[in-house]
Short mmCIF file of C-alpha atoms in Angstrom, two decimals:
data_model
loop_
_atom_site.label_atom_id
_atom_site.label_comp_id
_atom_site.label_asym_id
_atom_site.label_seq_id
_atom_site.Cartn_x
_atom_site.Cartn_y
_atom_site.Cartn_z
CA UNK M 1 -121.90 -15.32 -119.98
CA UNK M 2 -119.89 -17.53 -122.31
CA UNK M 3 -119.99 -16.56 -125.96
CA UNK M 4 -118.65 -18.24 -129.07
CA UNK M 5 -116.66 -16.80 -131.94
CA UNK M 6 -113.41 -17.14 -133.84
CA UNK M 7 -109.75 -16.59 -132.94
CA UNK M 8 -107.62 -15.77 -135.99
CA UNK M 9 -103.86 -16.20 -135.82
CA UNK M 10 -101.40 -14.29 -137.99
CA UNK M 11 -97.74 -14.86 -138.94
CA UNK M 12 -95.74 -16.45 -136.08
CA UNK M 13 -98.91 -17.03 -134.04
CA UNK M 14 -100.41 -18.95 -136.95
CA UNK M 15 -97.25 -21.05 -137.28
CA UNK M 16 -97.15 -21.79 -133.53
CA UNK M 17 -100.86 -22.67 -133.41
CA UNK M 18 -100.61 -24.81 -136.53
CA UNK M 19 -103.86 -23.30 -137.78
CA UNK M 20 -105.11 -19.99 -139.15
CA UNK M 21 -108.19 -19.90 -136.93
CA UNK M 22 -110.17 -21.79 -134.33
CA UNK M 23 -113.35 -21.27 -132.35
CA UNK M 24 -113.56 -19.78 -128.88
CA UNK M 25 -116.10 -20.31 -126.12
CA UNK M 26 -115.34 -17.64 -123.51
CA UNK M 27 -116.71 -14.53 -121.87
CA UNK M 28 -113.48 -12.51 -121.91
CA UNK M 29 -110.28 -12.25 -123.90
CA UNK M 30 -108.35 -13.66 -120.93
CA UNK M 31 -110.56 -16.76 -120.89
CA UNK M 32 -110.19 -17.25 -124.64
CA UNK M 33 -106.40 -16.94 -124.45
CA UNK M 34 -106.22 -19.32 -121.47
CA UNK M 35 -108.24 -21.88 -123.44
CA UNK M 36 -105.98 -21.43 -126.47
CA UNK M 37 -102.86 -21.91 -124.32
CA UNK M 38 -104.35 -25.10 -122.90
CA UNK M 39 -105.33 -26.38 -126.35
CA UNK M 40 -101.78 -25.81 -127.62
CA UNK M 41 -99.93 -26.85 -124.45
CA UNK M 42 -97.96 -29.48 -126.39
CA UNK M 43 -96.19 -26.63 -128.21
CA UNK M 44 -94.52 -24.30 -125.66
CA UNK M 45 -93.63 -21.87 -128.48
CA UNK M 46 -97.32 -20.98 -128.74
CA UNK M 47 -97.41 -19.48 -125.21
CA UNK M 48 -94.15 -17.61 -125.86
CA UNK M 49 -95.52 -16.11 -129.07
CA UNK M 50 -98.70 -14.94 -127.31
CA UNK M 51 -96.59 -12.95 -124.85
CA UNK M 52 -95.38 -10.75 -127.73
CA UNK M 53 -98.73 -10.38 -129.50
CA UNK M 54 -101.21 -7.57 -129.70
CA UNK M 55 -104.91 -8.28 -130.04
CA UNK M 56 -107.91 -6.89 -131.86
CA UNK M 57 -111.39 -7.76 -130.64
CA UNK M 58 -113.99 -7.20 -133.32
CA UNK M 59 -111.60 -4.80 -135.03
CA UNK M 60 -110.82 -2.72 -131.91
CA UNK M 61 -107.26 -2.71 -130.50
CA UNK M 62 -107.03 -4.10 -126.96
CA UNK M 63 -103.87 -2.15 -126.19
CA UNK M 64 -102.87 -2.24 -122.53
CA UNK M 65 -106.35 -3.06 -121.19
CA UNK M 66 -106.62 -5.97 -118.77
CA UNK M 67 -107.58 -8.99 -120.86
CA UNK M 68 -109.97 -10.08 -118.12
CA UNK M 69 -111.92 -6.84 -118.61
CA UNK M 70 -112.27 -7.24 -122.39
CA UNK M 71 -115.66 -8.86 -123.05
CA UNK M 72 -116.20 -11.01 -126.11
CA UNK M 73 -119.35 -10.83 -128.21
CA UNK M 74 -121.35 -13.73 -129.61
CA UNK M 75 -120.04 -14.38 -133.12
CA UNK M 76 -117.07 -12.09 -132.53
CA UNK M 77 -113.51 -12.27 -133.77
CA UNK M 78 -110.22 -12.07 -131.88
CA UNK M 79 -107.20 -11.30 -134.07
CA UNK M 80 -103.84 -12.42 -132.65
CA UNK M 81 -101.09 -10.24 -134.14
CA UNK M 82 -97.42 -10.92 -133.42
CA UNK M 83 -94.90 -8.15 -134.12
CA UNK M 84 -94.31 -7.83 -137.85
CA UNK M 85 -90.96 -7.04 -139.48
CA UNK M 86 -90.61 -3.38 -140.26
CA UNK M 87 -93.07 -2.23 -137.62
#
């Protein structure tokens, strides 16, 4: 089932996306990220930044879980966190 919510970008991800946040319409984190890559296909740096990012879904770290297995909730939030200086 497709749900809608918000993707929030931080630091380098925000710069590459050219926006601080945008909506998603997806059932899983993998679907949301695929849609974001497609939406920002004109900027190849965006896809490169995502490769280095970690993700929080509704405040919970995704870690090494398969993004296709991470379900998104209606009205949820995906935080896209690139590595930050100093850890």
